mmCIF file of C-alpha atoms in Angstrom:
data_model
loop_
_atom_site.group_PDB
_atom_site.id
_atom_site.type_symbol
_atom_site.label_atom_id
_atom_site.label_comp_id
_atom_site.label_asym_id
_atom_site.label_seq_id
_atom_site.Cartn_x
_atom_site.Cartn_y
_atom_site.Cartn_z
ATOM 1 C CA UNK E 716 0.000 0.000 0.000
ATOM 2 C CA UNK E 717 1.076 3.251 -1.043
ATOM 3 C CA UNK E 718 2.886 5.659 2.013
ATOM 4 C CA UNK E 719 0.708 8.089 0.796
ATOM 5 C CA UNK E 720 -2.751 6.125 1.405
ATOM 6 C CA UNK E 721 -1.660 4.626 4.553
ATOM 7 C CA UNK E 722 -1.132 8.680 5.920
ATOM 8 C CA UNK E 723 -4.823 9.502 4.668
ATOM 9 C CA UNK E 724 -6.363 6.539 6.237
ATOM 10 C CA UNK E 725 -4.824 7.274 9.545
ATOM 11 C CA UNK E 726 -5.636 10.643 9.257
ATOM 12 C CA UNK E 727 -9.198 10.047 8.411
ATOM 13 C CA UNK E 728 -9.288 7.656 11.215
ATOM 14 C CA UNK E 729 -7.919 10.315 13.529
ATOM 15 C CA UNK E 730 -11.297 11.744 15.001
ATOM 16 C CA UNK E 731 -12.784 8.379 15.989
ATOM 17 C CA UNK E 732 -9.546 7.543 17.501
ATOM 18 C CA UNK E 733 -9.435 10.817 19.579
ATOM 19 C CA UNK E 734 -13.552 10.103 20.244
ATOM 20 C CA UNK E 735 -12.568 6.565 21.737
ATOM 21 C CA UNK E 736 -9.666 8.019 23.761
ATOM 22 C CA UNK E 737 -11.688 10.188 25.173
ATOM 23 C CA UNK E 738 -14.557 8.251 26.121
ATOM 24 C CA UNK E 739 -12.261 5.617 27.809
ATOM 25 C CA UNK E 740 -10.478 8.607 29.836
ATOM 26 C CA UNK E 741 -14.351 9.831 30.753
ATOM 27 C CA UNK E 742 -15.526 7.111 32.201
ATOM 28 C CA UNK E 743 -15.983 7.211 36.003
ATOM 29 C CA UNK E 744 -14.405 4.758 37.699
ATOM 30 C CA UNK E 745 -15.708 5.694 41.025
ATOM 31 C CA UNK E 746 -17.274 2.383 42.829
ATOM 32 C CA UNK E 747 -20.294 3.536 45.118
ATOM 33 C CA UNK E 748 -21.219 1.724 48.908
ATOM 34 C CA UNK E 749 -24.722 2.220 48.082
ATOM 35 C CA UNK E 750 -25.926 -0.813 45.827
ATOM 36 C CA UNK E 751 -26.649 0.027 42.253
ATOM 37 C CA UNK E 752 -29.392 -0.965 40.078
ATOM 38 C CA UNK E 753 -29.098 -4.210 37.792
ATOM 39 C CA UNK E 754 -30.018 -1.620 34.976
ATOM 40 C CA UNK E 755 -26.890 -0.789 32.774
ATOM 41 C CA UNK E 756 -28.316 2.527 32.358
ATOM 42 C CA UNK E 757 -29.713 4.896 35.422
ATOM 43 C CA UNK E 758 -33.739 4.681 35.422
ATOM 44 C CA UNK E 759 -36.193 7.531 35.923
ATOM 45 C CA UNK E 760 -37.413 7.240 39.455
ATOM 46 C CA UNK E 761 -40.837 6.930 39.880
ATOM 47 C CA UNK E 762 -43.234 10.087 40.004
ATOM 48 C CA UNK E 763 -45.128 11.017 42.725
ATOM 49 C CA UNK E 764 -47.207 13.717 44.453
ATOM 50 C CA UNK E 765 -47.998 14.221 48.044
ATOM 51 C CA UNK E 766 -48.509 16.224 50.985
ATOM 52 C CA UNK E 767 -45.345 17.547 53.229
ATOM 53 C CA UNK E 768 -45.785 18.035 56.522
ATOM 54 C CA UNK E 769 -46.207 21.663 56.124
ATOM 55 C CA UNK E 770 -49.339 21.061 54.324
ATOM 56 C CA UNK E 771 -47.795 21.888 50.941
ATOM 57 C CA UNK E 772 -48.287 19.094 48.081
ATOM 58 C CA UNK E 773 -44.707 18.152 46.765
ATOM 59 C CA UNK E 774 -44.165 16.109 43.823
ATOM 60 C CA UNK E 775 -40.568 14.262 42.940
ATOM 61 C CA UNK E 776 -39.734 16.801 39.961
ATOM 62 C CA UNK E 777 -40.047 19.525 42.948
ATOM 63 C CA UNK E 778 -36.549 18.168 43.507
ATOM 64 C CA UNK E 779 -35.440 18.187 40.280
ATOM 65 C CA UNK E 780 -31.245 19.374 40.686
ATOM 66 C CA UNK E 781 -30.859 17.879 44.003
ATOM 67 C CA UNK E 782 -29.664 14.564 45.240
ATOM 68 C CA UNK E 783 -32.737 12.755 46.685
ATOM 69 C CA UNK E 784 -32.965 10.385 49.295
ATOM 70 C CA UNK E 785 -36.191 8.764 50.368
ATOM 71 C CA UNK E 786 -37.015 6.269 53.127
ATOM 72 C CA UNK E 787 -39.892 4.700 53.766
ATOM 73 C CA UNK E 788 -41.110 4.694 57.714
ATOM 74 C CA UNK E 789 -43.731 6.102 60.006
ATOM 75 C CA UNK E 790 -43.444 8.442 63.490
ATOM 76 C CA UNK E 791 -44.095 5.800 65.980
ATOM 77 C CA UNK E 792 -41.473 3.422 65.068
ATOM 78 C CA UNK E 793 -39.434 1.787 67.622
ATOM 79 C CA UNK E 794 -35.777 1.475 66.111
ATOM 80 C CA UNK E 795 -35.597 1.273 62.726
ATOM 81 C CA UNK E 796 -36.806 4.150 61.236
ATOM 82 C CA UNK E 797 -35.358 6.657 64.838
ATOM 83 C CA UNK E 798 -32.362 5.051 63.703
ATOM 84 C CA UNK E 799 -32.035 5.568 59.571
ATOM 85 C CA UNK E 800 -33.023 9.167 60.095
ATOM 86 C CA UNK E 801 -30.658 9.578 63.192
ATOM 87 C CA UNK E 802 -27.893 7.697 60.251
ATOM 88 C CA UNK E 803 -29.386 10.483 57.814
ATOM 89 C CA UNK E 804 -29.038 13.454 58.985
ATOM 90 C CA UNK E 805 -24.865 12.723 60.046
ATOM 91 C CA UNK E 806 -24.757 12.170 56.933
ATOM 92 C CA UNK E 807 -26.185 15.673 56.099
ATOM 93 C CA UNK E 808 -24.499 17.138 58.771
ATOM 94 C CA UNK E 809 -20.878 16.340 57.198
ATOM 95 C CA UNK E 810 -21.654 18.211 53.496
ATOM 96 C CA UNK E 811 -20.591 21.350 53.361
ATOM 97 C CA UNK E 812 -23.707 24.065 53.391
ATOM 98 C CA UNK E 813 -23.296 24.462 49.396
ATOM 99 C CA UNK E 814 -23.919 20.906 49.314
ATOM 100 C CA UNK E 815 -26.554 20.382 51.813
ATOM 101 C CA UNK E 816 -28.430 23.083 49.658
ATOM 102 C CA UNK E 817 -28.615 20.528 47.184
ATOM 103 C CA UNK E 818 -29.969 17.483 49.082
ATOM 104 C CA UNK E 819 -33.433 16.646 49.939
ATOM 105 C CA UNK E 820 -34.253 13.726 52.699
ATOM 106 C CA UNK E 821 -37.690 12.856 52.330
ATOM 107 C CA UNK E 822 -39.893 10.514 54.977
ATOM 108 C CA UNK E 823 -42.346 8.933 53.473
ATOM 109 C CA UNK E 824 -45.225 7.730 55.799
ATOM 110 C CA UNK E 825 -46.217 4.015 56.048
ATOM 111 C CA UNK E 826 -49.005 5.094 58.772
ATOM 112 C CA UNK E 827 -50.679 7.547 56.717
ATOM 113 C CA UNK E 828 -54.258 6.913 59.676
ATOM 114 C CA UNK E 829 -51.529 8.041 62.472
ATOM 115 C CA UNK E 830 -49.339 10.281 61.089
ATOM 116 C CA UNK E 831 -50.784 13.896 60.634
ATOM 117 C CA UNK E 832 -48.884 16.729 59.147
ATOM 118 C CA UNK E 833 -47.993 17.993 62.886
ATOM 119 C CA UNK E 834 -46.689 14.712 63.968
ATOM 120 C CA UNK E 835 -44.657 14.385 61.029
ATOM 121 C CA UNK E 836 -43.487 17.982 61.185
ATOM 122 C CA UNK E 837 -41.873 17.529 65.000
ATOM 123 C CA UNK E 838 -40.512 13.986 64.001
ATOM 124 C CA UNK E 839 -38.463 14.640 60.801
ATOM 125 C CA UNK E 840 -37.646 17.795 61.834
ATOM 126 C CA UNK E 841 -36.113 16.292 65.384
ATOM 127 C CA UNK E 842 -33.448 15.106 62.876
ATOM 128 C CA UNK E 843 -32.818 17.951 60.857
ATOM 129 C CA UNK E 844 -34.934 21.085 60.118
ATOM 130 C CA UNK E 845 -34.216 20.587 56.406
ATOM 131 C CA UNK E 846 -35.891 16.976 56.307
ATOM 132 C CA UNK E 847 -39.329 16.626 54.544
ATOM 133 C CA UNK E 848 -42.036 14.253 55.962
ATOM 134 C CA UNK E 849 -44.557 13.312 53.618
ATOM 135 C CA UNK E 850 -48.190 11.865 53.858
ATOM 136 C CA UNK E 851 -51.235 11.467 51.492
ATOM 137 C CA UNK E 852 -54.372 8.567 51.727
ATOM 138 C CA UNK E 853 -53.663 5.151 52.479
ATOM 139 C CA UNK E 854 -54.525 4.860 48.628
ATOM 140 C CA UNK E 855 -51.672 7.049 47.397
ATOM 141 C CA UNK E 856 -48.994 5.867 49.974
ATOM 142 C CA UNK E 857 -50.055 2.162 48.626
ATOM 143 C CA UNK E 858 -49.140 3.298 45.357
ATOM 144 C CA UNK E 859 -46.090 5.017 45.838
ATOM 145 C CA UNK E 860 -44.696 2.009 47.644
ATOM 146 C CA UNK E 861 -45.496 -0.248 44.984
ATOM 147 C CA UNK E 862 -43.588 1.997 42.638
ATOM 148 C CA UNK E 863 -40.923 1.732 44.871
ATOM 149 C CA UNK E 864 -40.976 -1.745 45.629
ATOM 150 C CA UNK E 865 -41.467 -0.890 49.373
ATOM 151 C CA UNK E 866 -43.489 -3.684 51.899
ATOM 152 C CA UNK E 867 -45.533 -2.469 54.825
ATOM 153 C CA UNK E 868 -48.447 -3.931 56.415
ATOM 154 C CA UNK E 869 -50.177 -3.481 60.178
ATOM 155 C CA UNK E 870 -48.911 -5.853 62.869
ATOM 156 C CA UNK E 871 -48.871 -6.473 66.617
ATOM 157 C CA UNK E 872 -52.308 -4.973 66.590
ATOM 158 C CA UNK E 873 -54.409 -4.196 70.315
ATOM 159 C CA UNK E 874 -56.346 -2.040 69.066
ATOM 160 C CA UNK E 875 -57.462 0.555 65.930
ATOM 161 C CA UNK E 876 -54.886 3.152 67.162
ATOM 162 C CA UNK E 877 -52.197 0.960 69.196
ATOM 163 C CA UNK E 878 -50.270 -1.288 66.501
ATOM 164 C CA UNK E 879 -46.958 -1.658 64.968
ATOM 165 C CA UNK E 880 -46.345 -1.443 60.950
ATOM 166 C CA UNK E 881 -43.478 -3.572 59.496
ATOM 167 C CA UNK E 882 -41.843 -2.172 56.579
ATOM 168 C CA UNK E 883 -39.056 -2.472 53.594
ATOM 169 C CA UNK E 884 -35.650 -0.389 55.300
ATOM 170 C CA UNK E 885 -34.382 0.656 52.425
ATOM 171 C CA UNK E 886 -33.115 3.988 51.587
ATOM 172 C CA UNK E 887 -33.457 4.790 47.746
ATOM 173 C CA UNK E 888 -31.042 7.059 46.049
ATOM 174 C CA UNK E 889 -31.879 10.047 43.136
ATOM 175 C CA UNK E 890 -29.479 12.322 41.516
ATOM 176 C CA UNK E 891 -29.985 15.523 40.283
ATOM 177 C CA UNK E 892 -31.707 14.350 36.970
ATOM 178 C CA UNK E 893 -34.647 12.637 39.075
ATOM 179 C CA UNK E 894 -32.933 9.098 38.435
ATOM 180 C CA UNK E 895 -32.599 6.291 40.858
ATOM 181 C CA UNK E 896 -28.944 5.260 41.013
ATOM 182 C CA UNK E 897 -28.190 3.893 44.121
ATOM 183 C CA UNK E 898 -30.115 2.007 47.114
ATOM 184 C CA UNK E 899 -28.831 1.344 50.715
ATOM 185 C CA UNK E 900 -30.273 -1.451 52.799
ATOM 186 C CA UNK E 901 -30.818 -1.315 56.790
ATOM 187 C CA UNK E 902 -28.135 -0.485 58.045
ATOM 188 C CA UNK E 903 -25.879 0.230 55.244
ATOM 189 C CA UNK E 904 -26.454 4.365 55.967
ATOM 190 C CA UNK E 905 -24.982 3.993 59.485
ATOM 191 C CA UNK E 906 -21.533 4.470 57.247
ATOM 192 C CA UNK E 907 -21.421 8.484 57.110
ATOM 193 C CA UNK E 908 -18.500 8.681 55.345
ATOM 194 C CA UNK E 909 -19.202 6.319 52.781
ATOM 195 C CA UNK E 910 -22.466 7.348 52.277
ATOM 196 C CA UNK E 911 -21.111 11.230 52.139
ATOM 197 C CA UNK E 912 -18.956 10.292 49.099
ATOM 198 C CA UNK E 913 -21.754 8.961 47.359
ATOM 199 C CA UNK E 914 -23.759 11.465 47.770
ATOM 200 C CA UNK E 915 -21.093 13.745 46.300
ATOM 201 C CA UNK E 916 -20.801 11.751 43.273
ATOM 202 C CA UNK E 917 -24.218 12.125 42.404
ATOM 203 C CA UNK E 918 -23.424 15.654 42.468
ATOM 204 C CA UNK E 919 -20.998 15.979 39.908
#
């Protein structure tokens, strides 16, 4: 092959060269502690519209440009949701105040009968004044924790007011495009420093 046509076909070759250079130098090779999704690609998290505890209705693109996290729990837990929210807000606590400005923790009731705005109000915000609790009809909490994945049901029941509600621990993960990327299972938030790095790669 002539020098000459070897020197045109690399040159023409040149851009998509460059274009796969580039791409391979791109690519985040950051490895989160919160799980991610089986999907290759980040997923849209699933839309919904409530009512926060200051009697405002909030809906997930309300959020839109902030990392989201969301858990799943109800004010008169005993331990587990005391303790994610207690694991939540050290996490907040150790972002810097331009960061915090961009997070939103969001409680999402499981005891919808119990759990009026006020109640909600002094609970979430026991944890941090920034924290959303959120509430609508046992109807729409049904359905948002379907979309979610998220189990709950009555239990240790004495009476129509005195019972316990076991429910899915999980705390679900959005980043600033409204996209679930990462979920962290009972427990898993208790690591504030891990968790804190996370949270600041969603935010680049």
């Amino acid at each position: 092959m002539p020098r000459r046509v070897i020197w045109i076909t690399l040159i023409a070759g040149l851009p998509l060269l460059l274009a796969i250079a580039a791409f391979f130098l791109s690519r985040d090779t950051y490895q989160p502690y919160g799980t991610r999704l089986l999907n290759i690609r980040p997923v849209e998290a699933n839309q919904f519209t409530l009512t926060a505890h200051d009697g405002s209705s909030k809906s997930l693109t309300d959020f839109q440009g902030k990392v989201v996290l969301i858990f799943f729990g109800f004010v008169n837990c005993p331990d587990v949701c005391p303790t994610t929210l207690l694991e939540l807000s050290k996490v907040y606590k150790a972002l810097t105040p331009a960061e915090q400005a961009q997070v939103q923790v969001l409680l999402i009731s499981v005891d919808p009968e119990r759990d009026t705005l006020e109640k909600l109000r002094d609970y979430v915000t026991f944890f941090s004044p920034s924290f959303l609790g959120l509430t609508g009809s046992p109807e729409q909490i049904a359905e948002v924790a379907k979309k979610y994945g998220v189990f709950y049901q009555k239990s240790a029941i004495k009476s129509p007011t005195e019972y316990n509600v076991d429910h899915t621990a999980t705390v679900f993960a959005l980043d600033p495009k409204g996209q679930l990327r990462l979920v962290y299972g009972n427990g898993k938030a208790a690591e504030t420093e891990r968790v804190v790095r996370d949270v600041r790669w969603l935010l680049r």
